[in-house]
Tab-separated table of C-alpha atoms in Angstrom:
chain	number	residue	atom	x	y	z
L	1204	UNK	CA	-0.299	-0.084	0.137
L	1205	UNK	CA	1.220	3.691	-0.650
L	1206	UNK	CA	2.401	6.021	2.281
L	1207	UNK	CA	0.015	8.394	3.298
L	1208	UNK	CA	0.685	11.563	1.628
L	1209	UNK	CA	1.709	14.657	4.225
L	1210	UNK	CA	-1.632	16.717	3.475
L	1211	UNK	CA	-3.729	13.835	4.264
L	1212	UNK	CA	-5.498	13.790	7.677
L	1213	UNK	CA	-6.800	10.072	7.842
L	1214	UNK	CA	-9.246	8.509	9.739
L	1215	UNK	CA	-10.197	10.945	13.072
L	1216	UNK	CA	-11.493	9.166	16.006
L	1217	UNK	CA	-13.444	11.305	18.467
L	1218	UNK	CA	-13.789	11.047	22.027
L	1219	UNK	CA	-17.779	11.401	23.532
L	1220	UNK	CA	-19.107	13.878	25.188
L	1221	UNK	CA	-21.704	13.372	27.600
L	1222	UNK	CA	-24.272	15.774	28.805
L	1223	UNK	CA	-26.741	15.809	31.574
L	1224	UNK	CA	-30.239	15.542	30.877
L	1225	UNK	CA	-33.327	16.121	33.377
L	1226	UNK	CA	-34.940	12.060	31.597
L	1227	UNK	CA	-31.465	10.445	31.246
L	1228	UNK	CA	-30.074	7.624	32.528
L	1229	UNK	CA	-26.995	6.507	35.119
L	1230	UNK	CA	-27.191	3.138	33.646
L	1231	UNK	CA	-24.727	3.867	30.555
L	1232	UNK	CA	-23.042	1.518	28.078
L	1233	UNK	CA	-19.460	0.140	29.351
L	1234	UNK	CA	-17.920	1.962	26.049
L	1235	UNK	CA	-18.917	5.302	27.817
L	1236	UNK	CA	-17.165	7.299	30.961
L	1237	UNK	CA	-19.506	6.071	34.164
L	1238	UNK	CA	-21.771	9.164	34.957
L	1239	UNK	CA	-21.374	10.766	38.117
L	1240	UNK	CA	-23.590	10.324	40.991
L	1241	UNK	CA	-27.330	12.001	40.718
L	1242	UNK	CA	-26.108	13.522	37.545
L	1243	UNK	CA	-28.498	11.498	34.721
L	1244	UNK	CA	-26.872	11.369	31.611
L	1245	UNK	CA	-29.301	11.778	28.103
L	1246	UNK	CA	-26.924	12.172	25.531
L	1247	UNK	CA	-23.415	11.305	24.330
L	1248	UNK	CA	-22.602	13.790	21.418
L	1249	UNK	CA	-20.582	12.141	19.329
L	1250	UNK	CA	-19.345	14.761	16.769
L	1251	UNK	CA	-19.288	17.780	18.604
L	1252	UNK	CA	-16.675	20.313	17.565
L	1253	UNK	CA	-16.218	19.636	21.658
L	1254	UNK	CA	-15.487	16.360	21.250
L	1255	UNK	CA	-11.426	15.699	22.077
L	1256	UNK	CA	-9.601	13.581	19.013
L	1257	UNK	CA	-8.160	10.173	19.929
L	1258	UNK	CA	-6.432	9.471	17.534
L	1259	UNK	CA	-2.581	10.412	16.313
L	1260	UNK	CA	-3.629	13.180	14.299
L	1261	UNK	CA	-3.839	16.245	16.671
L	1262	UNK	CA	-4.926	14.055	19.373
L	1263	UNK	CA	-6.205	15.467	22.819
L	1264	UNK	CA	-7.144	18.407	20.793
L	1265	UNK	CA	-11.066	19.562	20.116
L	1266	UNK	CA	-13.070	18.713	16.775
L	1267	UNK	CA	-13.330	21.995	15.901
L	1268	UNK	CA	-9.578	22.886	15.773
L	1269	UNK	CA	-8.902	20.486	13.080
L	1270	UNK	CA	-11.894	21.489	11.456
L	1271	UNK	CA	-11.083	24.794	11.300
L	1272	UNK	CA	-7.772	23.901	9.605
L	1273	UNK	CA	-8.756	21.606	6.874
L	1274	UNK	CA	-12.870	23.118	6.632
L	1275	UNK	CA	-13.520	21.992	3.293
L	1276	UNK	CA	-12.453	18.122	4.064
L	1277	UNK	CA	-15.117	18.069	6.627
L	1278	UNK	CA	-18.008	19.580	4.705
L	1279	UNK	CA	-17.869	23.363	5.883
L	1280	UNK	CA	-17.745	26.401	4.399
L	1281	UNK	CA	-17.940	30.143	5.718
L	1282	UNK	CA	-21.526	29.862	5.244
L	1283	UNK	CA	-21.816	27.204	7.455
L	1284	UNK	CA	-18.732	26.996	9.859
L	1285	UNK	CA	-19.964	24.224	12.075
L	1286	UNK	CA	-19.311	20.316	11.326
L	1287	UNK	CA	-22.912	19.503	9.433
L	1288	UNK	CA	-23.941	16.813	11.362
L	1289	UNK	CA	-24.423	16.474	14.663
L	1290	UNK	CA	-24.521	12.413	16.008
L	1291	UNK	CA	-25.732	11.471	19.267
L	1292	UNK	CA	-26.454	8.789	21.416
L	1293	UNK	CA	-29.657	8.843	23.325
L	1294	UNK	CA	-30.495	7.384	26.810
L	1295	UNK	CA	-34.036	8.335	27.901
L	1296	UNK	CA	-35.584	7.100	31.466
L	1297	UNK	CA	-38.239	9.273	31.433
L	1298	UNK	CA	-39.985	10.931	28.499
L	1299	UNK	CA	-38.486	13.758	26.791
L	1300	UNK	CA	-40.826	16.654	25.977
L	1301	UNK	CA	-43.164	17.108	22.903
L	1302	UNK	CA	-41.224	19.693	21.008
L	1303	UNK	CA	-40.722	20.748	17.246
L	1304	UNK	CA	-37.904	22.505	15.226
L	1305	UNK	CA	-37.982	24.890	12.616
L	1306	UNK	CA	-37.450	23.955	8.697
L	1307	UNK	CA	-34.883	26.248	6.614
L	1308	UNK	CA	-37.223	29.046	5.765
L	1309	UNK	CA	-37.790	29.906	9.592
L	1310	UNK	CA	-34.857	28.948	10.801
L	1311	UNK	CA	-33.358	31.282	8.191
L	1312	UNK	CA	-35.320	34.585	9.334
L	1313	UNK	CA	-34.299	33.772	13.237
L	1314	UNK	CA	-30.334	33.963	11.937
L	1315	UNK	CA	-29.712	30.154	11.399
L	1316	UNK	CA	-28.420	28.510	8.427
L	1317	UNK	CA	-30.380	25.387	8.510
L	1318	UNK	CA	-33.108	23.482	9.712
L	1319	UNK	CA	-33.190	20.670	12.438
L	1320	UNK	CA	-34.067	17.758	10.022
L	1321	UNK	CA	-32.995	14.498	12.013
L	1322	UNK	CA	-33.590	10.474	12.387
L	1323	UNK	CA	-33.341	7.720	15.311
L	1324	UNK	CA	-31.917	4.535	14.551
L	1325	UNK	CA	-33.410	2.274	17.437
L	1326	UNK	CA	-30.124	0.463	19.091
L	1327	UNK	CA	-32.091	-1.192	21.653
L	1328	UNK	CA	-35.652	-1.333	23.139
L	1329	UNK	CA	-37.443	-2.364	25.857
L	1330	UNK	CA	-40.884	-4.170	25.935
L	1331	UNK	CA	-43.723	-1.733	25.131
L	1332	UNK	CA	-40.791	1.029	24.160
L	1333	UNK	CA	-42.548	3.811	21.786
L	1334	UNK	CA	-41.881	7.285	20.269
L	1335	UNK	CA	-44.417	9.664	19.411
L	1336	UNK	CA	-44.269	11.299	15.471
L	1337	UNK	CA	-46.831	13.836	14.248
L	1338	UNK	CA	-50.332	13.675	14.764
L	1339	UNK	CA	-53.113	10.909	15.155
L	1340	UNK	CA	-55.981	12.813	13.403
L	1341	UNK	CA	-56.208	16.114	11.196
L	1342	UNK	CA	-55.850	18.930	13.827
L	1343	UNK	CA	-55.405	22.761	13.544
L	1344	UNK	CA	-52.926	25.074	15.114
L	1345	UNK	CA	-55.924	26.312	17.715
L	1346	UNK	CA	-56.473	22.797	18.856
L	1347	UNK	CA	-52.842	22.166	19.450
L	1348	UNK	CA	-52.767	25.304	21.579
L	1349	UNK	CA	-56.128	23.646	23.795
L	1350	UNK	CA	-54.398	20.562	23.924
L	1351	UNK	CA	-51.276	22.323	25.436
L	1352	UNK	CA	-53.384	23.909	27.950
L	1353	UNK	CA	-55.462	20.855	28.644
L	1354	UNK	CA	-52.628	18.743	29.396
L	1355	UNK	CA	-53.439	16.368	26.546
L	1356	UNK	CA	-51.376	16.969	23.554
L	1357	UNK	CA	-49.583	13.796	24.039
L	1358	UNK	CA	-53.011	11.820	23.288
L	1359	UNK	CA	-53.143	13.988	19.874
L	1360	UNK	CA	-49.731	12.537	18.784
L	1361	UNK	CA	-49.340	9.262	16.931
L	1362	UNK	CA	-47.524	6.747	18.706
L	1363	UNK	CA	-45.303	3.950	17.054
L	1364	UNK	CA	-44.216	1.022	19.042
L	1365	UNK	CA	-40.234	0.517	18.458
L	1366	UNK	CA	-37.905	-2.225	18.270
L	1367	UNK	CA	-34.173	-2.772	17.956
L	1368	UNK	CA	-33.287	-1.829	13.823
L	1369	UNK	CA	-36.135	0.217	13.585
L	1370	UNK	CA	-35.537	3.838	11.402
L	1371	UNK	CA	-37.556	6.795	12.242
L	1372	UNK	CA	-37.474	9.882	9.772
L	1373	UNK	CA	-38.112	13.049	11.510
L	1374	UNK	CA	-38.349	16.170	9.025
L	1375	UNK	CA	-38.479	19.391	10.307
L	1376	UNK	CA	-41.682	20.819	11.836
L	1377	UNK	CA	-42.563	17.331	13.012
L	1378	UNK	CA	-43.866	17.488	16.450
L	1379	UNK	CA	-42.422	14.532	18.355
L	1380	UNK	CA	-41.323	13.069	21.596
L	1381	UNK	CA	-39.090	10.307	22.532
L	1382	UNK	CA	-40.626	7.534	25.153
L	1383	UNK	CA	-38.441	5.760	28.111
L	1384	UNK	CA	-36.887	2.109	27.724
L	1385	UNK	CA	-34.447	2.890	24.594
L	1386	UNK	CA	-30.966	3.792	23.146
L	1387	UNK	CA	-30.967	5.631	20.196
L	1388	UNK	CA	-28.672	6.814	17.726
L	1389	UNK	CA	-29.598	10.234	16.690
L	1390	UNK	CA	-28.466	11.893	13.301
L	1391	UNK	CA	-29.644	15.728	13.017
L	1392	UNK	CA	-28.711	18.176	11.067
L	1393	UNK	CA	-26.435	20.731	13.407
L	1394	UNK	CA	-28.751	23.387	14.560
L	1395	UNK	CA	-29.505	24.806	18.453
L	1396	UNK	CA	-33.613	25.498	18.020
L	1397	UNK	CA	-35.769	23.138	19.719
L	1398	UNK	CA	-39.244	24.475	20.555
L	1399	UNK	CA	-40.897	22.559	23.963
L	1400	UNK	CA	-44.739	22.345	23.018
L	1401	UNK	CA	-45.218	20.100	26.846
L	1402	UNK	CA	-42.790	19.007	28.887
L	1403	UNK	CA	-44.933	16.784	32.085
L	1404	UNK	CA	-44.900	19.596	34.608
L	1405	UNK	CA	-41.001	19.738	34.494
L	1406	UNK	CA	-40.103	23.092	35.308
L	1407	UNK	CA	-38.516	24.234	31.909
L	1408	UNK	CA	-38.974	26.903	29.661
L	1409	UNK	CA	-41.866	26.290	26.814
L	1410	UNK	CA	-41.818	28.038	23.393
L	1411	UNK	CA	-45.626	27.582	22.573
L	1412	UNK	CA	-46.326	30.321	20.046
L	1413	UNK	CA	-42.467	29.532	18.398
L	1414	UNK	CA	-43.326	25.952	18.284
L	1415	UNK	CA	-46.796	26.449	16.972
L	1416	UNK	CA	-45.335	28.758	14.070
L	1417	UNK	CA	-42.979	26.049	13.469
L	1418	UNK	CA	-44.714	22.569	13.434
L	1419	UNK	CA	-46.485	21.587	10.550
L	1420	UNK	CA	-49.676	19.223	10.853
L	1421	UNK	CA	-48.793	16.936	8.473
L	1422	UNK	CA	-45.332	15.550	7.391
L	1423	UNK	CA	-43.672	12.498	6.050
L	1424	UNK	CA	-42.387	11.760	9.361
L	1425	UNK	CA	-42.328	7.372	10.576
L	1426	UNK	CA	-40.757	4.577	10.011
L	1427	UNK	CA	-38.436	4.096	7.062
L	1428	UNK	CA	-38.107	0.685	5.897
L	1429	UNK	CA	-34.392	-0.596	5.140
L	1430	UNK	CA	-33.094	-1.282	1.438
L	1431	UNK	CA	-30.392	-3.753	0.715
L	1432	UNK	CA	-27.993	-2.783	-1.413
L	1433	UNK	CA	-24.525	-4.310	-3.154
L	1434	UNK	CA	-22.500	-4.715	0.145
L	1435	UNK	CA	-24.163	-3.117	2.880
L	1436	UNK	CA	-27.976	-2.192	4.010
L	1437	UNK	CA	-29.565	2.056	3.118
L	1438	UNK	CA	-31.272	2.588	6.587
L	1439	UNK	CA	-32.752	6.127	5.611
L	1440	UNK	CA	-31.557	8.686	2.098
L	1441	UNK	CA	-32.833	12.187	3.287
L	1442	UNK	CA	-32.392	15.440	1.878
L	1443	UNK	CA	-29.621	16.148	3.999
L	1444	UNK	CA	-27.929	12.575	5.011
L	1445	UNK	CA	-27.511	9.084	4.339
L	1446	UNK	CA	-27.545	6.530	6.696
L	1447	UNK	CA	-25.861	3.010	5.957
L	1448	UNK	CA	-25.515	-0.307	8.202
L	1449	UNK	CA	-22.428	-2.526	7.059
L	1450	UNK	CA	-21.589	-5.945	8.007
L	1451	UNK	CA	-17.749	-6.735	8.507
L	1452	UNK	CA	-16.044	-10.263	8.410
L	1453	UNK	CA	-12.897	-11.295	7.623
L	1454	UNK	CA	-13.501	-11.054	4.312
L	1455	UNK	CA	-13.481	-7.151	4.262
L	1456	UNK	CA	-16.480	-4.817	3.110
L	1457	UNK	CA	-15.052	-1.994	1.129
L	1458	UNK	CA	-16.497	1.738	2.363
L	1459	UNK	CA	-16.882	2.996	-1.060
L	1460	UNK	CA	-17.196	7.144	-1.435
L	1461	UNK	CA	-13.641	7.692	-2.188
L	1462	UNK	CA	-13.182	11.197	-1.468
L	1463	UNK	CA	-16.622	12.220	0.343
L	1464	UNK	CA	-16.551	12.977	3.802
L	1465	UNK	CA	-17.870	10.122	5.937
L	1466	UNK	CA	-18.718	9.473	9.956
L	1467	UNK	CA	-18.563	5.683	11.136
L	1468	UNK	CA	-19.932	4.272	14.332
L	1469	UNK	CA	-19.289	0.119	15.435
L	1470	UNK	CA	-22.047	-1.417	17.430
L	1471	UNK	CA	-19.657	-4.350	18.305
L	1472	UNK	CA	-16.616	-4.926	19.146
L	1473	UNK	CA	-13.282	-6.454	17.067
L	1474	UNK	CA	-13.886	-4.442	13.966
L	1475	UNK	CA	-10.748	-2.509	12.136
L	1476	UNK	CA	-10.593	0.203	9.282
L	1477	UNK	CA	-8.122	-0.453	7.131
L	1478	UNK	CA	-6.537	2.269	4.930
L	1479	UNK	CA	-5.215	2.327	1.357
L	1480	UNK	CA	-2.229	4.603	2.856
L	1481	UNK	CA	-0.962	1.339	4.846
L	1482	UNK	CA	-3.144	1.495	7.986
L	1483	UNK	CA	-5.442	-0.241	9.926
L	1484	UNK	CA	-7.127	1.377	13.008
L	1485	UNK	CA	-9.400	-0.559	15.572
L	1486	UNK	CA	-13.252	0.994	15.513
L	1487	UNK	CA	-13.754	1.400	19.175
L	1488	UNK	CA	-17.476	0.554	20.277
L	1489	UNK	CA	-19.693	3.958	20.267
L	1490	UNK	CA	-17.327	6.285	19.562
L	1491	UNK	CA	-17.456	8.030	16.116
L	1492	UNK	CA	-14.303	7.907	13.691
L	1493	UNK	CA	-14.852	10.758	11.394
L	1494	UNK	CA	-13.034	10.370	7.563
L	1495	UNK	CA	-12.171	13.227	5.754
L	1496	UNK	CA	-12.733	13.763	2.290
L	1497	UNK	CA	-9.722	12.641	0.820
L	1498	UNK	CA	-8.687	10.523	-2.308
L	1499	UNK	CA	-8.416	7.413	0.155
L	1500	UNK	CA	-10.057	4.093	-0.003
L	1501	UNK	CA	-11.133	2.078	3.119
L	1502	UNK	CA	-11.992	-1.008	4.352
L	1503	UNK	CA	-14.072	-2.600	7.560
L	1504	UNK	CA	-12.470	-5.882	8.445
L	1505	UNK	CA	-13.530	-8.318	11.765
L	1506	UNK	CA	-12.594	-11.712	12.531
L	1507	UNK	CA	-15.730	-12.054	14.523
L	1508	UNK	CA	-18.402	-10.086	12.836
L	1509	UNK	CA	-19.176	-6.734	13.158
L	1510	UNK	CA	-22.027	-4.018	12.319
L	1511	UNK	CA	-20.794	-0.346	11.477
L	1512	UNK	CA	-23.104	2.065	10.769
L	1513	UNK	CA	-21.828	4.931	8.155
L	1514	UNK	CA	-22.955	8.546	8.034
L	1515	UNK	CA	-22.843	10.709	5.214
L	1516	UNK	CA	-24.097	13.997	3.771
L	1517	UNK	CA	-26.297	13.930	1.135
């Protein structure tokens, strides 16, 4: 194999950044740091600019510094200075708030470059676990306001039972909520705007007027059927991101997408990423590894069999 060129960055492993949330859990997977006593962890951010780099390149530095040094390789432009996709793991022990995110047009009036379309891939789910996505029946904004006041908004939403392996698409403008008893891999456009419509009496700020302006009473949200492809399974293809699932064996699985930025997440132990530059990198379970847009070829290989999620911009 050819040696890696000096201007090539190669794979960038990132350390997850855990976030305390009122609805979170004290029971985390063993590959995440144990939470402090009394601090429920709801999210692990996998591709935030604050995440610390764990690889040889820029080891110990914030991911944001590496992005700033080579923005084009990470899908970043002067108009959108942040890494375009925020990947998270969610650990809900209680219900999340009923919320909504604005679409592109509304987000830009608020000074944001893009909306917040997202999806959830169910990694594990207890029996009876469910999410709420959109409305069960046709409804007007006035009726939504009345349901918020009456405390009955949850009963108006479409409840979807979920199991491991389900993919749920949440385009911007969809009123949604996550129930307890599951672990989700969330992919979202990088955006800070969330409007809470209802929060089960928890003492947090609500954004009723903004949420009513942002919501759409009819959306394309819901479970997406997986599509078998050559060498992998396509879990979802949205206007903003594409997510695939690979199963690596000792024969090796080529990633493709040469010259495109990609994000990898191993769901099992024992997987290696082989690079045409001559290196091999173990993929740590539950940690994101970002592949910059470079002219390198990659293969996944595992002696025991390993599932790997690949996320890329559309």
